[in-house]
Structure formats: structure tokens, C-alpha cells
Tab-separated table of C-alpha atoms in Angstrom:
chain	number	residue	atom	x	y	z
A	641	UNK	CA	-9.306	26.555	-20.383
A	642	UNK	CA	-12.592	25.275	-19.000
A	643	UNK	CA	-12.396	22.027	-17.529
A	644	UNK	CA	-15.069	19.572	-17.089
A	645	UNK	CA	-15.218	18.553	-13.458
A	646	UNK	CA	-17.252	15.464	-12.067
A	647	UNK	CA	-18.358	15.816	-8.584
A	648	UNK	CA	-19.907	13.132	-6.484
A	649	UNK	CA	-22.880	13.974	-4.011
A	650	UNK	CA	-22.915	11.672	-1.028
A	651	UNK	CA	-19.758	12.351	1.195
A	652	UNK	CA	-18.656	15.069	-1.044
A	653	UNK	CA	-21.507	17.466	-1.205
A	654	UNK	CA	-23.529	15.928	1.521
A	655	UNK	CA	-22.358	15.313	4.598
A	656	UNK	CA	-23.401	11.739	4.721
A	657	UNK	CA	-21.483	10.860	7.907
A	658	UNK	CA	-23.283	13.391	10.091
A	659	UNK	CA	-26.514	12.062	8.798
A	660	UNK	CA	-25.368	8.325	9.633
A	661	UNK	CA	-24.191	9.397	13.031
A	662	UNK	CA	-27.675	10.886	13.846
A	663	UNK	CA	-29.705	8.138	12.377
A	664	UNK	CA	-27.545	5.412	14.041
A	665	UNK	CA	-28.015	7.350	17.450
A	666	UNK	CA	-31.592	7.612	16.998
A	667	UNK	CA	-31.924	4.017	16.122
A	668	UNK	CA	-29.543	2.373	18.691
A	669	UNK	CA	-28.933	5.165	21.475
A	670	UNK	CA	-25.232	5.049	20.546
A	671	UNK	CA	-23.192	8.256	19.180
A	672	UNK	CA	-20.487	7.037	17.207
A	673	UNK	CA	-17.206	9.261	17.071
A	674	UNK	CA	-15.763	9.728	13.753
A	675	UNK	CA	-12.320	9.261	14.932
A	676	UNK	CA	-13.133	5.656	15.791
A	677	UNK	CA	-14.482	5.005	12.229
A	678	UNK	CA	-11.465	5.877	10.198
A	679	UNK	CA	-10.382	3.420	7.533
A	680	UNK	CA	-13.666	1.273	7.941
A	681	UNK	CA	-16.441	1.114	5.187
A	682	UNK	CA	-19.416	2.726	5.775
A	683	UNK	CA	-21.535	-0.363	5.747
A	684	UNK	CA	-19.248	-1.753	8.522
A	685	UNK	CA	-19.010	1.192	10.562
A	686	UNK	CA	-22.732	1.755	10.806
A	687	UNK	CA	-24.805	-1.184	11.911
A	688	UNK	CA	-27.869	0.544	10.580
A	689	UNK	CA	-26.341	1.411	7.204
A	690	UNK	CA	-28.646	-0.174	4.611
A	691	UNK	CA	-31.855	0.678	6.670
A	692	UNK	CA	-30.661	4.257	6.927
A	693	UNK	CA	-30.105	4.661	3.142
A	694	UNK	CA	-33.707	3.356	2.400
A	695	UNK	CA	-35.342	5.565	4.866
A	696	UNK	CA	-37.530	8.491	3.636
A	697	UNK	CA	-35.915	11.845	4.070
A	698	UNK	CA	-32.306	10.454	4.742
A	699	UNK	CA	-31.034	12.147	1.480
A	700	UNK	CA	-33.332	14.898	1.291
A	701	UNK	CA	-32.544	16.151	4.769
A	702	UNK	CA	-28.910	15.483	4.707
A	703	UNK	CA	-26.617	18.266	6.013
A	704	UNK	CA	-24.452	20.196	3.594
A	705	UNK	CA	-20.670	19.443	3.675
A	706	UNK	CA	-18.577	22.182	5.062
A	707	UNK	CA	-17.244	24.656	2.471
A	708	UNK	CA	-18.914	22.847	-0.533
A	709	UNK	CA	-21.271	25.775	-1.438
A	710	UNK	CA	-18.598	28.391	-1.682
A	711	UNK	CA	-16.446	25.811	-3.472
A	712	UNK	CA	-18.946	24.912	-6.003
A	713	UNK	CA	-20.139	28.298	-6.828
A	714	UNK	CA	-16.511	29.073	-7.538
A	715	UNK	CA	-16.035	25.996	-9.810
A	716	UNK	CA	-19.202	26.360	-11.485
A	717	UNK	CA	-18.332	30.090	-12.455
A	718	UNK	CA	-15.034	28.962	-13.849
A	719	UNK	CA	-15.411	25.627	-15.282
A	720	UNK	CA	-18.002	23.127	-16.591
A	721	UNK	CA	-19.344	21.197	-13.460
A	722	UNK	CA	-21.419	17.962	-13.638
A	723	UNK	CA	-22.738	16.509	-10.420
A	724	UNK	CA	-22.598	12.663	-10.905
A	725	UNK	CA	-24.229	10.507	-8.104
A	726	UNK	CA	-24.544	6.815	-7.719
A	727	UNK	CA	-28.347	6.692	-7.055
A	728	UNK	CA	-30.178	4.087	-9.296
A	729	UNK	CA	-29.557	1.572	-6.554
A	730	UNK	CA	-31.840	3.303	-4.230
A	731	UNK	CA	-34.544	4.622	-6.882
A	732	UNK	CA	-36.459	6.504	-4.058
A	733	UNK	CA	-33.161	8.665	-3.464
A	734	UNK	CA	-33.647	10.026	-6.941
A	735	UNK	CA	-36.156	12.687	-6.237
A	736	UNK	CA	-34.709	13.376	-2.744
A	737	UNK	CA	-31.343	13.973	-4.294
A	738	UNK	CA	-32.594	16.033	-7.030
A	739	UNK	CA	-34.596	18.353	-4.335
A	740	UNK	CA	-31.619	18.393	-2.255
A	741	UNK	CA	-29.521	19.796	-4.944
A	742	UNK	CA	-32.235	22.319	-5.880
A	743	UNK	CA	-32.653	23.471	-2.315
A	744	UNK	CA	-28.993	23.697	-1.349
A	745	UNK	CA	-27.273	24.303	-4.721
A	746	UNK	CA	-29.852	26.418	-6.620
A	747	UNK	CA	-27.143	27.615	-9.061
A	748	UNK	CA	-26.919	24.148	-10.539
A	749	UNK	CA	-29.280	23.284	-13.394
A	750	UNK	CA	-30.852	19.993	-14.099
A	751	UNK	CA	-28.570	19.758	-17.211
A	752	UNK	CA	-25.738	19.446	-14.830
A	753	UNK	CA	-26.937	16.499	-13.062
A	754	UNK	CA	-26.255	12.630	-13.641
A	755	UNK	CA	-27.732	9.876	-11.599
A	756	UNK	CA	-26.266	6.560	-12.431
A	757	UNK	CA	-25.203	3.114	-11.001
A	758	UNK	CA	-21.512	2.967	-12.141
A	759	UNK	CA	-19.498	5.999	-13.408
A	760	UNK	CA	-16.948	4.470	-15.465
A	761	UNK	CA	-18.579	5.744	-18.709
A	762	UNK	CA	-18.235	9.445	-18.073
A	763	UNK	CA	-15.822	11.717	-19.841
A	764	UNK	CA	-14.220	14.711	-18.045
A	765	UNK	CA	-11.001	16.148	-17.013
A	766	UNK	CA	-11.104	15.843	-13.034
A	767	UNK	CA	-13.345	13.848	-10.829
A	768	UNK	CA	-13.888	14.617	-7.312
A	769	UNK	CA	-15.285	11.487	-5.231
A	770	UNK	CA	-14.983	9.935	-1.891
A	771	UNK	CA	-14.528	6.453	-3.250
A	772	UNK	CA	-11.468	5.191	-4.733
A	773	UNK	CA	-13.088	2.555	-7.071
A	774	UNK	CA	-14.839	5.413	-9.093
A	775	UNK	CA	-11.600	7.402	-9.361
A	776	UNK	CA	-9.629	4.362	-10.565
A	777	UNK	CA	-12.272	3.542	-13.413
A	778	UNK	CA	-12.151	7.416	-14.409
A	779	UNK	CA	-10.421	8.247	-17.757
A	780	UNK	CA	-9.560	11.774	-16.902
A	781	UNK	CA	-6.376	13.437	-15.721
A	782	UNK	CA	-7.064	14.722	-12.300
A	783	UNK	CA	-8.539	12.230	-9.609
A	784	UNK	CA	-9.402	13.828	-6.149
A	785	UNK	CA	-10.374	11.718	-3.221
A	786	UNK	CA	-12.590	13.612	-1.128
A	787	UNK	CA	-11.300	13.149	2.443
A	788	UNK	CA	-13.935	11.127	4.560
A	789	UNK	CA	-13.357	8.651	7.323
A	790	UNK	CA	-13.761	5.478	5.403
A	791	UNK	CA	-10.877	6.392	3.056
A	792	UNK	CA	-8.369	7.473	5.490
A	793	UNK	CA	-5.217	5.428	4.417
A	794	UNK	CA	-6.761	4.677	0.752
A	795	UNK	CA	-3.789	5.583	-1.357
A	796	UNK	CA	-3.247	5.454	-5.084
A	797	UNK	CA	-0.295	6.910	-7.014
A	798	UNK	CA	-2.460	8.825	-9.378
A	799	UNK	CA	-4.919	10.206	-6.655
A	800	UNK	CA	-4.878	13.221	-4.449
A	801	UNK	CA	-6.785	13.144	-1.126
A	802	UNK	CA	-8.307	16.414	-0.316
A	803	UNK	CA	-10.940	18.597	1.203
A	804	UNK	CA	-12.835	21.604	-0.287
A	805	UNK	CA	-10.466	24.037	1.024
A	806	UNK	CA	-7.574	22.337	-0.715
A	807	UNK	CA	-9.679	21.579	-3.889
A	808	UNK	CA	-10.538	25.071	-4.592
A	809	UNK	CA	-6.866	25.979	-4.638
A	810	UNK	CA	-6.148	23.346	-7.443
A	811	UNK	CA	-8.408	25.041	-10.008
B	682	UNK	CA	-15.487	-7.409	-29.206
B	683	UNK	CA	-18.094	-6.379	-26.789
B	684	UNK	CA	-19.318	-2.743	-27.675
B	685	UNK	CA	-20.727	-0.299	-25.305
B	686	UNK	CA	-24.194	0.769	-26.592
B	687	UNK	CA	-26.096	3.853	-24.940
B	688	UNK	CA	-29.822	3.463	-25.504
B	689	UNK	CA	-32.416	6.181	-25.202
B	690	UNK	CA	-35.806	5.459	-23.463
B	691	UNK	CA	-38.540	7.962	-24.580
B	692	UNK	CA	-39.063	7.190	-28.539
B	693	UNK	CA	-36.862	4.223	-28.535
B	694	UNK	CA	-37.755	1.706	-25.610
B	695	UNK	CA	-41.027	3.707	-24.776
B	696	UNK	CA	-43.587	4.398	-27.229
B	697	UNK	CA	-44.080	7.968	-26.222
B	698	UNK	CA	-46.117	8.938	-29.625
B	699	UNK	CA	-48.733	6.245	-28.820
B	700	UNK	CA	-48.764	7.813	-25.318
B	701	UNK	CA	-49.035	11.421	-26.343
B	702	UNK	CA	-51.813	10.576	-28.892
B	703	UNK	CA	-53.888	8.977	-26.167
B	704	UNK	CA	-53.312	11.705	-23.744
B	705	UNK	CA	-54.052	14.297	-26.421
B	706	UNK	CA	-57.288	12.655	-27.222
B	707	UNK	CA	-58.409	12.538	-23.675
B	708	UNK	CA	-57.767	16.015	-23.089
B	709	UNK	CA	-58.900	17.604	-26.495
B	710	UNK	CA	-61.141	14.880	-27.866
B	711	UNK	CA	-59.160	14.612	-31.160
B	712	UNK	CA	-57.222	11.783	-32.080
B	713	UNK	CA	-54.154	12.813	-34.068
B	714	UNK	CA	-52.841	10.752	-36.954
B	715	UNK	CA	-49.250	9.835	-36.838
B	716	UNK	CA	-48.670	10.245	-40.689
B	717	UNK	CA	-49.824	13.937	-40.157
B	718	UNK	CA	-47.071	14.507	-37.624
B	719	UNK	CA	-44.142	13.625	-39.561
B	720	UNK	CA	-41.133	16.245	-39.596
B	721	UNK	CA	-42.872	18.089	-36.648
B	722	UNK	CA	-41.385	18.393	-33.193
B	723	UNK	CA	-43.216	16.721	-30.644
B	724	UNK	CA	-43.878	19.990	-28.802
B	725	UNK	CA	-45.505	21.513	-31.767
B	726	UNK	CA	-47.264	18.214	-32.684
B	727	UNK	CA	-49.075	17.990	-29.603
B	728	UNK	CA	-50.877	21.015	-28.048
B	729	UNK	CA	-50.939	19.310	-24.515
B	730	UNK	CA	-47.233	18.137	-24.735
B	731	UNK	CA	-45.826	19.932	-21.621
B	732	UNK	CA	-48.781	19.098	-19.428
B	733	UNK	CA	-48.621	15.478	-20.669
B	734	UNK	CA	-44.982	15.023	-19.496
B	735	UNK	CA	-45.735	16.638	-16.133
B	736	UNK	CA	-48.938	14.403	-15.561
B	737	UNK	CA	-48.381	11.572	-12.845
B	738	UNK	CA	-48.159	8.114	-14.617
B	739	UNK	CA	-47.294	9.498	-17.991
B	740	UNK	CA	-44.064	7.877	-18.029
B	741	UNK	CA	-44.644	4.686	-15.968
B	742	UNK	CA	-47.684	3.686	-18.009
B	743	UNK	CA	-46.071	4.206	-21.266
B	744	UNK	CA	-46.510	1.474	-23.805
B	745	UNK	CA	-43.478	-0.380	-24.716
B	746	UNK	CA	-41.953	0.329	-28.379
B	747	UNK	CA	-42.488	-2.575	-30.758
B	748	UNK	CA	-39.845	-5.157	-30.933
B	749	UNK	CA	-37.701	-3.249	-28.228
B	750	UNK	CA	-37.733	-6.136	-25.563
B	751	UNK	CA	-36.454	-8.733	-27.818
B	752	UNK	CA	-34.107	-6.458	-29.249
B	753	UNK	CA	-32.535	-5.237	-25.940
B	754	UNK	CA	-32.383	-8.956	-24.699
B	755	UNK	CA	-29.991	-9.670	-27.692
B	756	UNK	CA	-27.916	-6.648	-27.254
B	757	UNK	CA	-27.663	-7.061	-23.574
B	758	UNK	CA	-26.337	-10.738	-24.079
B	759	UNK	CA	-23.893	-9.775	-26.628
B	760	UNK	CA	-22.685	-6.283	-25.580
B	761	UNK	CA	-22.515	-3.720	-22.784
B	762	UNK	CA	-25.679	-1.668	-22.709
B	763	UNK	CA	-26.463	1.406	-20.902
B	764	UNK	CA	-29.901	3.105	-20.911
B	765	UNK	CA	-29.446	6.715	-20.971
B	766	UNK	CA	-32.479	8.995	-20.503
B	767	UNK	CA	-32.941	12.777	-20.503
B	768	UNK	CA	-34.939	12.829	-17.192
B	769	UNK	CA	-33.629	15.667	-14.858
B	770	UNK	CA	-35.840	18.057	-16.441
B	771	UNK	CA	-38.849	16.357	-15.226
B	772	UNK	CA	-37.737	15.258	-11.625
B	773	UNK	CA	-40.938	13.337	-11.101
B	774	UNK	CA	-40.330	11.203	-14.102
B	775	UNK	CA	-37.140	9.758	-12.406
B	776	UNK	CA	-38.741	7.098	-10.238
B	777	UNK	CA	-41.554	6.522	-12.875
B	778	UNK	CA	-38.799	5.774	-15.473
B	779	UNK	CA	-36.836	3.405	-13.184
B	780	UNK	CA	-40.243	1.569	-12.187
B	781	UNK	CA	-41.024	1.297	-15.839
B	782	UNK	CA	-37.642	-0.151	-16.670
B	783	UNK	CA	-37.789	-2.778	-13.638
B	784	UNK	CA	-41.469	-3.831	-15.024
B	785	UNK	CA	-40.779	-4.184	-18.764
B	786	UNK	CA	-36.870	-4.735	-18.834
B	787	UNK	CA	-36.275	-6.711	-15.748
B	788	UNK	CA	-33.047	-8.138	-17.249
B	789	UNK	CA	-31.547	-4.406	-17.056
B	790	UNK	CA	-29.889	-3.871	-13.698
B	791	UNK	CA	-29.621	-0.489	-11.810
B	792	UNK	CA	-25.892	-0.473	-12.862
B	793	UNK	CA	-26.851	0.033	-16.507
B	794	UNK	CA	-29.155	3.044	-15.972
B	795	UNK	CA	-28.318	6.609	-16.383
B	796	UNK	CA	-30.573	9.638	-16.002
B	797	UNK	CA	-29.198	12.846	-17.012
B	798	UNK	CA	-29.906	16.289	-18.515
B	799	UNK	CA	-27.640	16.394	-21.534
B	800	UNK	CA	-25.789	13.325	-22.947
B	801	UNK	CA	-22.383	14.766	-24.313
B	802	UNK	CA	-20.121	13.545	-21.559
B	803	UNK	CA	-21.125	9.972	-21.983
B	804	UNK	CA	-18.516	7.456	-23.745
B	805	UNK	CA	-19.606	4.626	-25.701
B	806	UNK	CA	-19.186	3.005	-29.008
B	807	UNK	CA	-22.759	3.311	-30.443
B	808	UNK	CA	-25.580	5.392	-29.529
B	809	UNK	CA	-29.244	4.820	-30.209
B	810	UNK	CA	-31.516	7.981	-29.759
B	811	UNK	CA	-34.522	9.467	-31.715
B	812	UNK	CA	-32.901	13.163	-31.287
B	813	UNK	CA	-30.221	14.383	-33.927
B	814	UNK	CA	-28.885	16.770	-31.182
B	815	UNK	CA	-27.730	13.831	-28.659
B	816	UNK	CA	-26.350	11.825	-31.588
B	817	UNK	CA	-24.302	14.945	-32.861
B	818	UNK	CA	-22.752	15.550	-29.475
B	819	UNK	CA	-21.860	11.839	-29.129
B	820	UNK	CA	-18.080	11.036	-29.501
B	821	UNK	CA	-18.382	7.398	-30.539
B	822	UNK	CA	-18.505	5.775	-33.841
B	823	UNK	CA	-21.892	4.490	-34.558
B	824	UNK	CA	-24.721	6.795	-34.344
B	825	UNK	CA	-28.371	5.457	-35.090
B	826	UNK	CA	-31.381	7.770	-35.178
B	827	UNK	CA	-34.322	5.824	-33.924
B	828	UNK	CA	-37.027	6.276	-36.343
B	829	UNK	CA	-39.902	8.286	-35.131
B	830	UNK	CA	-42.417	10.888	-36.733
B	831	UNK	CA	-40.685	13.812	-35.513
B	832	UNK	CA	-37.208	12.899	-37.052
B	833	UNK	CA	-38.632	12.041	-40.501
B	834	UNK	CA	-36.438	13.914	-42.929
B	835	UNK	CA	-33.780	14.565	-40.208
B	836	UNK	CA	-30.394	13.741	-41.918
B	837	UNK	CA	-26.703	13.940	-41.226
B	838	UNK	CA	-24.012	12.200	-42.911
B	839	UNK	CA	-22.519	10.224	-39.940
B	840	UNK	CA	-26.161	8.943	-38.691
B	841	UNK	CA	-28.232	6.149	-39.907
B	842	UNK	CA	-32.071	6.068	-39.208
B	843	UNK	CA	-33.419	2.806	-38.240
B	844	UNK	CA	-35.910	0.834	-36.106
B	845	UNK	CA	-35.302	-2.134	-33.770
B	846	UNK	CA	-35.555	-4.644	-36.451
B	847	UNK	CA	-32.787	-3.145	-38.720
B	848	UNK	CA	-30.880	-2.097	-35.462
B	849	UNK	CA	-30.539	-5.885	-34.303
B	850	UNK	CA	-28.882	-6.743	-37.745
B	851	UNK	CA	-26.298	-4.180	-37.221
B	852	UNK	CA	-24.941	-5.669	-33.978
């Protein structure tokens, strides 16, 4: 049976860490090592975090997460996929995020895109997100924490931590 | 008990008919009378409909619907309000709509805003929308069709047709 799968953008489809490392290096001259950032929130790990997110082009030029295009093509064929991104806190990111999706995931239609502030009102069977708080407020059955440096060590009984290679094998 | 109320923007908070009549008059020189447009879809009623929606400023300068500010202040105090707008079909409308909300409804936070393509995945107790199709796919209990010229004559057993004055008295 077709499942409704909610998929986050930042840190799941978009490789926000790679973008933050690049922006931080450009601003401070210091290249951070991802290994040293494990278990630390992004806003603490990157001294320029807030400024980065407000910079023009930050979201539109973000690198694509390894394996995400093939995984999403597969899931989109087999299930009903909705892209759900917390974006309204940074209104300028809205058009950048939609342009980014159109460029990198052209098989995703505007009907499948949701930009919001919180995510607790969205129905679905599965949610893939790199932030535990969104998974904890999700009412569906399958909760997948997309493996990212900040969520190393984040655990919860009802949540599985995985990357795209592992996720594809679950559906 | 607090209810979760989903509220549409176009034709509910924003007076899109007034804006369309003005834009159409500017383009064709002909001022349409709302009474003559009853029961006719917006895209048939206005010859310049698609062009209007794509024009810069169309959403950002839209007039505010009569009674909507006071009604929303009241509902927002008493319940949990989410503004849910179909916007991703016109990506340039995203920032205009968020700016418009910030200007005209400053008490609505970015946490309460949802921009999407379809609305059938959103949970709530009540939905206020001027399009029957969104109400028909809504899983909540209370379905309110906001009275607009195009939905004159639209009927459905589970739906109440009302304007802001009437809606306030229901909550």
C-alpha cells in the first residue's frame, strides 16, 4: 500500500553542513572538521550560523545530500512523498528553496511541497527529519532521524537513525 | 478546549476579488460587477486571471477582507490558528504572501504559517476556505466555506457557507 512519507529538506535533501563549513571558512578562515562537531547543535557548532542562513544564495546554492536524488526518485515512484521544510522563519529562503527543488529534484511537483514553521499538524505514515523535535511531535508510525553530526547520540525509543542508503531498504 | 483552526488566505483573509476587478479594469478598461460573477470560477470570470496572479505585487498589495483582522485577533486569542495557503504553484507569491501577513496580521507568527500545494495532509478541528475541494479533503469536523462570488450555489451536506461576522459567532 502507498505510504505518505514526509521528507525534510535541510540536513536531509540539502547538505547544509557542507554549506555551513564552506561559509564559515569564507568568513573566519577556519575549516571545521565534521567529526569535531558531533553531538553539538548547528547554532553552537558554527559561529556564523544565523548570518549564514540569512545570506542570499545560502539555500539556493546548497549541495545535494549524497544519495538523496536516487532515493527520492525511488520513494516518489512507490509512495506519496511530501517535502516538508521549516522555512517561514527565514522568508527569503522560500523562493530559494523552491528553486533549489526545481533544479535538483525536477520530478517533485509544486503539489508536493510544504513550507511551514512547525510540523506537528501534518499527517503521514512516515517522517524523515534530522531534528528529533519534529519526529517527536509527529503522529505517524515510522520516524526516521536522518543521520547528521548534530544528532549523533540523539536517541528515542520510537526513532530509527539512518542515512539514504539505509532508508531506501526500509520502504 | 482550544481548537486547531486552519484558515485560507486568498478569498478569506485577502480580498482577491477586489484585486482581480481592479487588475482586470486596468488591463481591459472594463469594470466587472461582482453580482454578475456569481457561481462562475475565478479563472472564467476574469479574462486576465492567470496573468494577474503572476504579476509582481498582486498578492502583496491585495486589500484585506472586510472584518478579517478583528475576527482573526479573536480566534487567535482563543484557539490555535494556522494560516494555510496554496502558494507553491506561484513561487513568486511566497514572499509576497508572507510580507502581506506580516503587514496586515502582525499578531500571526511565522510558526503559524503554512504554504503548500494541496491541503489534504493537514490535521485540524476546523477549516475555513473559499474552495469546496479543500474542505472536501479535510479530515476535521468543522468545514466552513468562506462566502465568495465563485462559490455561490456550492453546496455540500457537511459544509456551512459563512462570512467573518457569522464565523466569529461559531467559535
